[in-house]
mmCIF file of C-alpha atoms and ligand atoms in Angstrom:
data_model
loop_
_atom_site.group_PDB
_atom_site.id
_atom_site.type_symbol
_atom_site.label_atom_id
_atom_site.label_comp_id
_atom_site.label_asym_id
_atom_site.label_seq_id
_atom_site.Cartn_x
_atom_site.Cartn_y
_atom_site.Cartn_z
ATOM 1 C CA UNK A 193 68.003 157.889 -11.386
ATOM 2 C CA UNK A 194 67.876 157.728 -15.209
ATOM 3 C CA UNK A 195 64.652 159.140 -16.744
ATOM 4 C CA UNK A 196 62.552 156.344 -18.286
ATOM 5 C CA UNK A 197 63.231 155.662 -21.971
ATOM 6 C CA UNK A 198 60.247 156.757 -24.007
ATOM 7 C CA UNK A 199 59.966 154.928 -27.294
ATOM 8 C CA UNK A 200 56.244 154.259 -27.717
ATOM 9 C CA UNK A 201 52.926 155.942 -26.980
ATOM 10 C CA UNK A 202 52.401 153.473 -24.166
ATOM 11 C CA UNK A 203 55.786 154.370 -22.573
ATOM 12 C CA UNK A 204 54.802 158.025 -22.568
ATOM 13 C CA UNK A 205 51.318 157.412 -21.153
ATOM 14 C CA UNK A 206 52.796 155.346 -18.307
ATOM 15 C CA UNK A 207 55.241 158.134 -17.397
ATOM 16 C CA UNK A 208 52.699 160.945 -17.734
ATOM 17 C CA UNK A 209 50.044 159.163 -15.650
ATOM 18 C CA UNK A 210 52.351 159.210 -12.653
ATOM 19 C CA UNK A 211 52.298 163.022 -12.761
ATOM 20 C CA UNK A 212 48.992 164.177 -14.240
ATOM 21 C CA UNK A 213 45.421 162.992 -14.660
ATOM 22 C CA UNK A 214 45.075 160.018 -17.064
ATOM 23 C CA UNK A 215 42.559 161.836 -19.253
ATOM 24 C CA UNK A 216 44.839 164.882 -19.525
ATOM 25 C CA UNK A 217 47.749 162.600 -20.474
ATOM 26 C CA UNK A 218 45.712 160.947 -23.207
ATOM 27 C CA UNK A 219 44.434 164.273 -24.584
ATOM 28 C CA UNK A 220 47.954 165.734 -24.722
ATOM 29 C CA UNK A 221 49.162 162.628 -26.539
ATOM 30 C CA UNK A 222 46.320 162.827 -29.070
ATOM 31 C CA UNK A 223 46.935 166.552 -29.548
ATOM 32 C CA UNK A 224 50.631 166.087 -30.369
ATOM 33 C CA UNK A 225 50.445 162.866 -32.392
ATOM 34 C CA UNK A 226 47.037 163.265 -34.057
ATOM 35 C CA UNK A 227 46.228 159.672 -33.015
ATOM 36 C CA UNK A 228 42.650 158.742 -32.164
ATOM 37 C CA UNK A 229 41.700 157.126 -28.864
ATOM 38 C CA UNK A 230 41.200 153.862 -30.767
ATOM 39 C CA UNK A 231 44.759 154.125 -32.174
ATOM 40 C CA UNK A 232 46.115 154.455 -28.640
ATOM 41 C CA UNK A 233 44.116 151.517 -27.301
ATOM 42 C CA UNK A 234 44.663 149.166 -30.248
ATOM 43 C CA UNK A 235 48.295 150.035 -31.042
ATOM 44 C CA UNK A 236 50.012 150.946 -27.760
ATOM 45 C CA UNK A 237 53.382 149.967 -29.202
ATOM 46 C CA UNK A 238 53.256 152.685 -31.904
ATOM 47 C CA UNK A 239 56.659 154.419 -31.891
ATOM 48 C CA UNK A 240 56.950 158.078 -30.864
ATOM 49 C CA UNK A 241 59.453 160.075 -32.874
ATOM 50 C CA UNK A 242 61.959 162.154 -30.975
ATOM 51 C CA UNK A 243 60.370 165.494 -31.795
ATOM 52 C CA UNK A 244 56.927 164.334 -30.587
ATOM 53 C CA UNK A 245 58.489 162.919 -27.399
ATOM 54 C CA UNK A 246 60.235 166.256 -26.720
ATOM 55 C CA UNK A 247 57.072 168.286 -27.343
ATOM 56 C CA UNK A 248 55.129 165.975 -25.035
ATOM 57 C CA UNK A 249 57.712 166.283 -22.257
ATOM 58 C CA UNK A 250 57.482 170.080 -22.479
ATOM 59 C CA UNK A 251 53.658 170.008 -22.366
ATOM 60 C CA UNK A 252 53.801 167.588 -19.435
ATOM 61 C CA UNK A 253 56.086 169.975 -17.564
ATOM 62 C CA UNK A 254 53.673 172.880 -18.156
ATOM 63 C CA UNK A 255 50.637 170.802 -17.109
ATOM 64 C CA UNK A 256 52.425 169.724 -13.924
ATOM 65 C CA UNK A 257 53.085 173.446 -13.281
ATOM 66 C CA UNK A 258 49.333 174.044 -13.335
ATOM 67 C CA UNK A 259 48.628 175.415 -16.817
ATOM 68 C CA UNK A 260 45.079 174.483 -17.840
ATOM 69 C CA UNK A 261 44.968 171.633 -20.342
ATOM 70 C CA UNK A 262 42.912 173.780 -22.721
ATOM 71 C CA UNK A 263 45.742 176.330 -23.032
ATOM 72 C CA UNK A 264 48.160 173.525 -23.920
ATOM 73 C CA UNK A 265 45.942 172.012 -26.608
ATOM 74 C CA UNK A 266 44.355 175.357 -27.633
ATOM 75 C CA UNK A 267 40.904 173.853 -27.492
ATOM 76 C CA UNK A 268 38.129 172.810 -25.128
ATOM 77 C CA UNK A 269 34.593 171.511 -25.429
ATOM 78 C CA UNK A 270 31.479 173.374 -24.319
ATOM 79 C CA UNK A 271 28.074 171.771 -24.816
ATOM 80 C CA UNK A 272 29.859 169.139 -26.942
ATOM 81 C CA UNK A 273 31.281 171.678 -29.404
ATOM 82 C CA UNK A 274 34.998 172.416 -29.865
ATOM 83 C CA UNK A 275 36.039 175.972 -28.964
ATOM 84 C CA UNK A 276 39.412 177.590 -29.438
ATOM 85 C CA UNK A 277 40.766 179.077 -26.210
ATOM 86 C CA UNK A 278 43.925 181.071 -25.568
ATOM 87 C CA UNK A 279 45.450 182.636 -22.445
ATOM 88 C CA UNK A 280 43.383 185.746 -23.397
ATOM 89 C CA UNK A 281 40.149 183.902 -22.645
ATOM 90 C CA UNK A 282 38.763 182.136 -19.622
ATOM 91 C CA UNK A 283 38.690 178.349 -19.970
ATOM 92 C CA UNK A 284 34.937 177.712 -20.058
ATOM 93 C CA UNK A 285 33.632 175.775 -17.035
ATOM 94 C CA UNK A 286 30.981 173.023 -17.072
ATOM 95 C CA UNK A 287 28.781 175.035 -14.626
ATOM 96 C CA UNK A 288 28.385 177.669 -17.332
ATOM 97 C CA UNK A 289 26.701 175.087 -19.577
ATOM 98 C CA UNK A 290 23.889 175.149 -16.994
ATOM 99 C CA UNK A 291 23.471 178.921 -17.483
ATOM 100 C CA UNK A 292 22.780 178.132 -21.150
ATOM 101 C CA UNK A 293 20.192 175.525 -20.055
ATOM 102 C CA UNK A 294 18.334 178.071 -17.923
ATOM 103 C CA UNK A 295 18.535 180.625 -20.756
ATOM 104 C CA UNK A 296 17.020 178.106 -23.197
ATOM 105 C CA UNK A 297 14.101 177.507 -20.834
ATOM 106 C CA UNK A 298 13.459 181.258 -20.657
ATOM 107 C CA UNK A 299 13.688 181.508 -24.470
ATOM 108 C CA UNK A 300 11.217 178.642 -24.859
ATOM 109 C CA UNK A 301 8.828 180.521 -22.545
ATOM 110 C CA UNK A 302 9.277 183.564 -24.776
ATOM 111 C CA UNK A 303 8.379 181.525 -27.851
ATOM 112 C CA UNK A 304 5.289 180.027 -26.209
ATOM 113 C CA UNK A 305 4.068 183.362 -24.948
ATOM 114 C CA UNK A 306 3.953 181.936 -21.449
ATOM 115 C CA UNK A 307 3.080 183.836 -18.345
ATOM 116 C CA UNK A 308 6.200 185.929 -18.704
ATOM 117 C CA UNK A 309 6.385 186.942 -22.356
ATOM 118 C CA UNK A 310 3.999 187.844 -25.115
ATOM 119 C CA UNK A 311 4.436 185.415 -28.047
ATOM 120 C CA UNK A 312 6.969 186.200 -30.747
ATOM 121 C CA UNK A 313 7.105 184.458 -34.117
ATOM 122 C CA UNK A 314 9.585 181.561 -34.316
ATOM 123 C CA UNK A 315 10.135 182.343 -37.987
ATOM 124 C CA UNK A 316 13.003 183.640 -40.030
ATOM 125 C CA UNK A 317 15.801 185.648 -38.464
ATOM 126 C CA UNK A 318 14.943 189.290 -38.744
ATOM 127 C CA UNK A 319 11.119 188.942 -38.669
ATOM 128 C CA UNK A 320 10.879 189.765 -35.011
ATOM 129 C CA UNK A 321 13.706 187.762 -33.531
ATOM 130 C CA UNK A 322 14.366 187.095 -29.893
ATOM 131 C CA UNK A 323 17.201 189.452 -29.065
ATOM 132 C CA UNK A 324 19.865 188.065 -26.745
ATOM 133 C CA UNK A 325 22.866 189.829 -25.219
ATOM 134 C CA UNK A 326 25.875 187.983 -23.737
ATOM 135 C CA UNK A 327 27.984 190.263 -21.532
ATOM 136 C CA UNK A 328 31.672 189.333 -21.061
ATOM 137 C CA UNK A 329 31.628 186.739 -23.805
ATOM 138 C CA UNK A 330 35.274 185.550 -23.495
ATOM 139 C CA UNK A 331 35.761 182.747 -26.058
ATOM 140 C CA UNK A 332 32.108 183.257 -27.034
ATOM 141 C CA UNK A 333 30.841 179.967 -25.613
ATOM 142 C CA UNK A 334 27.491 181.222 -24.233
ATOM 143 C CA UNK A 335 26.614 183.459 -27.188
ATOM 144 C CA UNK A 336 27.599 180.864 -29.805
ATOM 145 C CA UNK A 337 25.783 178.018 -28.009
ATOM 146 C CA UNK A 338 22.604 180.103 -27.791
ATOM 147 C CA UNK A 339 22.846 181.169 -31.440
ATOM 148 C CA UNK A 340 23.202 177.522 -32.523
ATOM 149 C CA UNK A 341 20.671 176.015 -30.116
ATOM 150 C CA UNK A 342 18.045 178.732 -30.528
ATOM 151 C CA UNK A 343 18.368 179.729 -34.189
ATOM 152 C CA UNK A 344 15.402 182.107 -34.045
ATOM 153 C CA UNK A 345 17.509 184.387 -31.852
ATOM 154 C CA UNK A 346 19.569 187.398 -32.841
ATOM 155 C CA UNK A 347 22.614 187.263 -30.596
ATOM 156 C CA UNK A 348 24.971 190.084 -29.591
ATOM 157 C CA UNK A 349 28.087 189.453 -27.512
ATOM 158 C CA UNK A 350 30.333 192.004 -25.784
ATOM 159 C CA UNK A 351 33.673 191.990 -24.065
ATOM 160 C CA UNK A 352 36.126 194.579 -22.794
ATOM 161 C CA UNK A 353 39.065 192.487 -24.016
ATOM 162 C CA UNK A 354 39.743 192.896 -27.762
ATOM 163 C CA UNK A 355 41.934 189.759 -27.752
ATOM 164 C CA UNK A 356 39.149 187.661 -26.223
ATOM 165 C CA UNK A 357 36.720 189.102 -28.798
ATOM 166 C CA UNK A 358 39.034 188.044 -31.646
ATOM 167 C CA UNK A 359 39.013 184.447 -30.323
ATOM 168 C CA UNK A 360 35.206 184.545 -29.940
ATOM 169 C CA UNK A 361 34.810 185.771 -33.529
ATOM 170 C CA UNK A 362 37.051 182.967 -34.777
ATOM 171 C CA UNK A 363 34.962 180.424 -32.858
ATOM 172 C CA UNK A 364 31.728 181.801 -34.327
ATOM 173 C CA UNK A 365 33.158 181.533 -37.842
ATOM 174 C CA UNK A 366 34.435 177.975 -37.279
ATOM 175 C CA UNK A 367 31.106 176.848 -35.813
ATOM 176 C CA UNK A 368 29.029 178.744 -38.337
ATOM 177 C CA UNK A 369 27.146 180.748 -35.705
ATOM 178 C CA UNK A 370 25.746 184.180 -36.435
ATOM 179 C CA UNK A 371 26.692 186.477 -33.566
ATOM 180 C CA UNK A 372 27.329 190.230 -33.547
ATOM 181 C CA UNK A 373 30.459 191.004 -31.495
ATOM 182 C CA UNK A 374 31.046 194.383 -29.878
ATOM 183 C CA UNK A 375 33.922 195.828 -27.936
ATOM 184 C CA UNK A 376 32.145 197.226 -24.899
ATOM 185 C CA UNK A 377 32.538 198.017 -21.213
ATOM 186 C CA UNK A 378 29.392 196.120 -20.173
ATOM 187 C CA UNK A 379 26.579 198.115 -21.867
ATOM 188 C CA UNK A 380 28.643 201.133 -23.006
ATOM 189 C CA UNK A 381 28.535 200.330 -26.764
ATOM 190 C CA UNK A 382 24.814 199.542 -26.790
ATOM 191 C CA UNK A 383 23.288 203.046 -26.585
ATOM 192 C CA UNK A 384 19.623 202.413 -25.715
ATOM 193 C CA UNK A 385 19.301 199.036 -27.459
ATOM 194 C CA UNK A 386 16.977 196.543 -25.717
ATOM 195 C CA UNK A 387 16.998 192.744 -25.506
ATOM 196 C CA UNK A 388 14.583 189.990 -24.503
ATOM 197 C CA UNK A 389 17.281 188.117 -22.605
ATOM 198 C CA UNK A 390 20.588 189.252 -21.136
ATOM 199 C CA UNK A 391 23.063 186.620 -19.925
ATOM 200 C CA UNK A 392 26.417 187.101 -18.242
ATOM 201 C CA UNK A 393 29.196 185.190 -16.580
ATOM 202 C CA UNK A 394 31.010 188.180 -15.072
ATOM 203 C CA UNK A 395 34.264 188.205 -13.089
ATOM 204 C CA UNK A 396 33.048 187.467 -9.548
ATOM 205 C CA UNK A 397 36.000 186.145 -7.528
ATOM 206 C CA UNK A 398 36.926 188.525 -4.686
ATOM 207 C CA UNK A 399 40.457 189.930 -5.036
ATOM 208 C CA UNK A 400 41.355 188.531 -1.604
ATOM 209 C CA UNK A 401 40.460 184.948 -2.577
ATOM 210 C CA UNK A 402 43.689 182.921 -2.282
ATOM 211 C CA UNK A 403 42.560 180.618 -5.136
ATOM 212 C CA UNK A 404 43.471 183.420 -7.578
ATOM 213 C CA UNK A 405 47.147 182.735 -6.912
ATOM 214 C CA UNK A 406 46.779 178.959 -7.110
ATOM 215 C CA UNK A 407 47.508 176.563 -9.952
ATOM 216 C CA UNK A 408 45.073 176.904 -12.817
ATOM 217 C CA UNK A 409 43.564 180.321 -11.999
ATOM 218 C CA UNK A 410 46.884 182.157 -11.992
ATOM 219 C CA UNK A 411 47.290 181.251 -15.690
ATOM 220 C CA UNK A 412 43.904 182.736 -16.673
ATOM 221 C CA UNK A 413 43.291 186.436 -17.465
ATOM 222 C CA UNK A 414 42.670 188.321 -14.205
ATOM 223 C CA UNK A 415 40.091 190.541 -15.908
ATOM 224 C CA UNK A 416 38.005 187.387 -16.486
ATOM 225 C CA UNK A 417 38.193 186.241 -12.884
ATOM 226 C CA UNK A 418 38.061 189.140 -10.457
ATOM 227 C CA UNK A 419 36.671 192.660 -10.113
ATOM 228 C CA UNK A 420 39.732 193.460 -7.946
ATOM 229 C CA UNK A 421 37.279 194.188 -5.117
ATOM 230 C CA UNK A 422 34.668 192.155 -3.211
ATOM 231 C CA UNK A 423 33.541 190.070 -6.207
ATOM 232 C CA UNK A 424 30.207 191.878 -6.562
ATOM 233 C CA UNK A 425 31.204 195.012 -8.522
ATOM 234 C CA UNK A 426 30.442 193.593 -11.977
ATOM 235 C CA UNK A 427 27.212 191.946 -10.777
ATOM 236 C CA UNK A 428 26.156 195.278 -9.252
ATOM 237 C CA UNK A 429 26.974 197.203 -12.452
ATOM 238 C CA UNK A 430 25.085 194.702 -14.619
ATOM 239 C CA UNK A 431 21.960 194.434 -12.423
ATOM 240 C CA UNK A 432 21.781 198.234 -12.091
ATOM 241 C CA UNK A 433 22.079 198.949 -15.833
ATOM 242 C CA UNK A 434 20.212 195.947 -17.291
ATOM 243 C CA UNK A 435 16.707 197.447 -16.846
ATOM 244 C CA UNK A 436 17.602 200.122 -19.434
ATOM 245 C CA UNK A 437 18.427 197.348 -21.937
ATOM 246 C CA UNK A 438 15.590 194.867 -21.371
ATOM 247 C CA UNK A 439 12.338 194.658 -23.261
ATOM 248 C CA UNK A 440 9.249 194.597 -21.037
ATOM 249 C CA UNK A 441 9.122 191.198 -19.262
ATOM 250 C CA UNK A 442 12.674 190.395 -20.405
ATOM 251 C CA UNK A 443 15.042 188.368 -18.241
ATOM 252 C CA UNK A 444 18.512 188.921 -16.838
ATOM 253 C CA UNK A 445 20.420 185.730 -15.904
ATOM 254 C CA UNK A 446 23.964 185.563 -14.579
ATOM 255 C CA UNK A 447 26.438 183.162 -13.030
ATOM 256 C CA UNK A 448 28.032 183.910 -9.651
ATOM 257 C CA UNK A 449 30.071 182.319 -6.883
ATOM 258 C CA UNK A 450 28.547 179.504 -4.787
ATOM 259 C CA UNK A 451 28.307 181.871 -1.780
ATOM 260 C CA UNK A 452 26.971 184.928 -3.653
ATOM 261 C CA UNK A 453 23.341 183.842 -4.165
ATOM 262 C CA UNK A 454 21.948 185.980 -1.383
ATOM 263 C CA UNK A 455 23.875 189.079 -2.535
ATOM 264 C CA UNK A 456 22.801 188.449 -6.141
ATOM 265 C CA UNK A 457 19.110 188.281 -5.138
ATOM 266 C CA UNK A 458 19.503 191.425 -3.033
ATOM 267 C CA UNK A 459 21.049 193.344 -5.956
ATOM 268 C CA UNK A 460 18.367 192.134 -8.392
ATOM 269 C CA UNK A 461 15.568 193.109 -5.997
ATOM 270 C CA UNK A 462 17.159 196.509 -5.315
ATOM 271 C CA UNK A 463 17.331 197.157 -9.080
ATOM 272 C CA UNK A 464 13.568 196.494 -9.364
ATOM 273 C CA UNK A 465 13.536 192.957 -10.838
ATOM 274 C CA UNK A 466 10.648 190.612 -10.092
ATOM 275 C CA UNK A 467 10.490 186.795 -10.017
ATOM 276 C CA UNK A 468 14.003 186.924 -8.575
ATOM 277 C CA UNK A 469 15.326 183.386 -8.351
ATOM 278 C CA UNK A 470 18.547 181.432 -7.847
ATOM 279 C CA UNK A 471 19.217 178.119 -9.588
ATOM 280 C CA UNK A 472 21.498 175.487 -8.065
ATOM 281 C CA UNK A 473 24.082 173.700 -10.193
ATOM 282 C CA UNK A 474 24.301 169.903 -10.452
ATOM 283 C CA UNK A 475 26.544 169.906 -7.380
ATOM 284 C CA UNK A 476 23.746 171.607 -5.402
ATOM 285 C CA UNK A 477 25.457 175.018 -5.163
ATOM 286 C CA UNK A 478 23.699 178.335 -5.781
ATOM 287 C CA UNK A 479 25.356 179.400 -9.039
ATOM 288 C CA UNK A 480 22.886 181.231 -11.303
ATOM 289 C CA UNK A 481 20.530 184.062 -10.396
ATOM 290 C CA UNK A 482 18.141 186.131 -12.403
ATOM 291 C CA UNK A 483 14.988 188.138 -12.521
ATOM 292 C CA UNK A 484 12.383 189.545 -14.856
ATOM 293 C CA UNK A 485 12.108 193.206 -15.712
ATOM 294 C CA UNK A 486 8.472 194.316 -15.727
ATOM 295 C CA UNK A 487 8.154 197.661 -17.429
ATOM 296 C CA UNK A 488 7.418 200.328 -14.871
ATOM 297 C CA UNK A 489 4.038 202.052 -15.187
ATOM 298 C CA UNK A 490 4.433 205.791 -15.647
ATOM 299 C CA UNK A 491 1.794 207.843 -13.881
ATOM 300 C CA UNK A 492 -0.107 210.743 -15.359
HETATM 301 C C1 SAM B 542 34.247 184.874 -16.252
HETATM 302 S S1 SAM B 542 34.752 185.400 -17.861
HETATM 303 C C2 SAM B 542 33.436 184.697 -18.820
HETATM 304 C C3 SAM B 542 33.835 184.282 -20.213
HETATM 305 C C4 SAM B 542 32.772 183.449 -20.950
HETATM 306 N N1 SAM B 542 31.516 184.168 -21.035
HETATM 307 C C5 SAM B 542 32.549 182.124 -20.242
HETATM 308 O O1 SAM B 542 31.506 181.982 -19.597
HETATM 309 O O2 SAM B 542 33.401 181.244 -20.333
HETATM 310 C C6 SAM B 542 34.326 187.125 -17.780
HETATM 311 C C7 SAM B 542 34.521 187.909 -19.055
HETATM 312 O O3 SAM B 542 34.123 189.265 -18.794
HETATM 313 C C8 SAM B 542 34.993 190.136 -19.485
HETATM 314 N N2 SAM B 542 34.934 191.449 -18.809
HETATM 315 C C9 SAM B 542 35.526 191.833 -17.657
HETATM 316 N N3 SAM B 542 35.211 193.109 -17.379
HETATM 317 C C10 SAM B 542 34.390 193.538 -18.382
HETATM 318 C C11 SAM B 542 33.728 194.775 -18.646
HETATM 319 N N4 SAM B 542 33.845 195.836 -17.837
HETATM 320 N N5 SAM B 542 32.948 194.851 -19.758
HETATM 321 C C12 SAM B 542 32.823 193.782 -20.592
HETATM 322 N N6 SAM B 542 33.442 192.593 -20.392
HETATM 323 C C13 SAM B 542 34.215 192.481 -19.296
HETATM 324 C C14 SAM B 542 36.347 189.451 -19.407
HETATM 325 O O4 SAM B 542 37.221 189.913 -20.421
HETATM 326 C C15 SAM B 542 35.945 187.975 -19.574
HETATM 327 O O5 SAM B 542 35.973 187.590 -20.933
#
C-alpha cells in the first residue's frame, strides 16, 4: 500500500493520530512548524514543505518507538513553566509537582512560625533566608519552582550527573531563578551545611522492575531511575544522612514508589525523624513521605 500523501498540516495530523496520541501529534507539529494551536485549527489546509514533512515523519517514527515526547521537542512543562530536558535528565512527572506543593506548605509553616518552626523573617534574600536543598535535581524542576514560588528562600540543588546539572543551570538562567548548583554525591559536597527543608526525588525503581526495559523508561538515564538494587538504597542514604544537614525542626520530604510508603516511614523513623507522614498523590497512591528533625538533647 502507498503511504498517504502528506501535503498539509491536516494530512499529517490525520496520519500521525493513527499511530500516536493526538496531543503528542499536535505538539510535534507545532514544534517543527512553529505554528500555534489556533493556526492549526483555523488553517488546516496550510501546506507543509518537504523538509518539515520529512522531519515530522522521523519524529513520528521515534515517538512510535517509545521515545518520550519531551526528548523529541527538547522541552516540557512543570508547574506551567517551560523546562529544557535532554536524554541526560529525567522527564519531570506530574506527581513531582505535588512534592513541590507539600514543600510549599512546610515553607509557609516556617514563615508563620507554626508549631514546627520558629518564625523567620520573610524579608530580603540573605537576611535570614529559608535554606532549601534539592537532592538529585535533574533538569532542576523542583529547585527552580521553589526558588520562583518562594522567593524568600535560598535554594541549593545537587546532582551526581554533570550533564544534568548543566541543563538545570540553563533552565535556571532562562527562568530567571536564583539557585546554587553543586556537583555532589547526595550530601558529599555540603560539608556540615544545614537547611530548613530538604527535598528529593531520588532514583527508587528496583533494578528487577520490568518497566525499566519498557518503552519510555528505557530512553531515560538509568542513574535517574534505579539504584540498581531494591529501590530503597538512595532513600536509605538520604534519610540516614539528612539529620546532619537539617536545622532544628527542619523537614525532609521525598518522593517514592507507590508501594514504598511503609518502607519510607520505617527508614525515617529509624533515622530519628518525628511527625513521620506519607502524602497520597491525586490518584490516591502513597507517593511522598517525610518527617521533621527535632534536634537531639545532649545530656550533661
Ligand atoms: C528521579 S531523578 C529526579 C530528577 C528531578 N529532581 C525531577 O524530579 O524530575 C533522580 C536524580 O538523582 C540523580 N542522582 C542519582 N544518584 C545520585 C547521587 N548519588 N547523588 C546525587 N544525585 C544523584 C540523578 O542524576 C537524577 O537527576
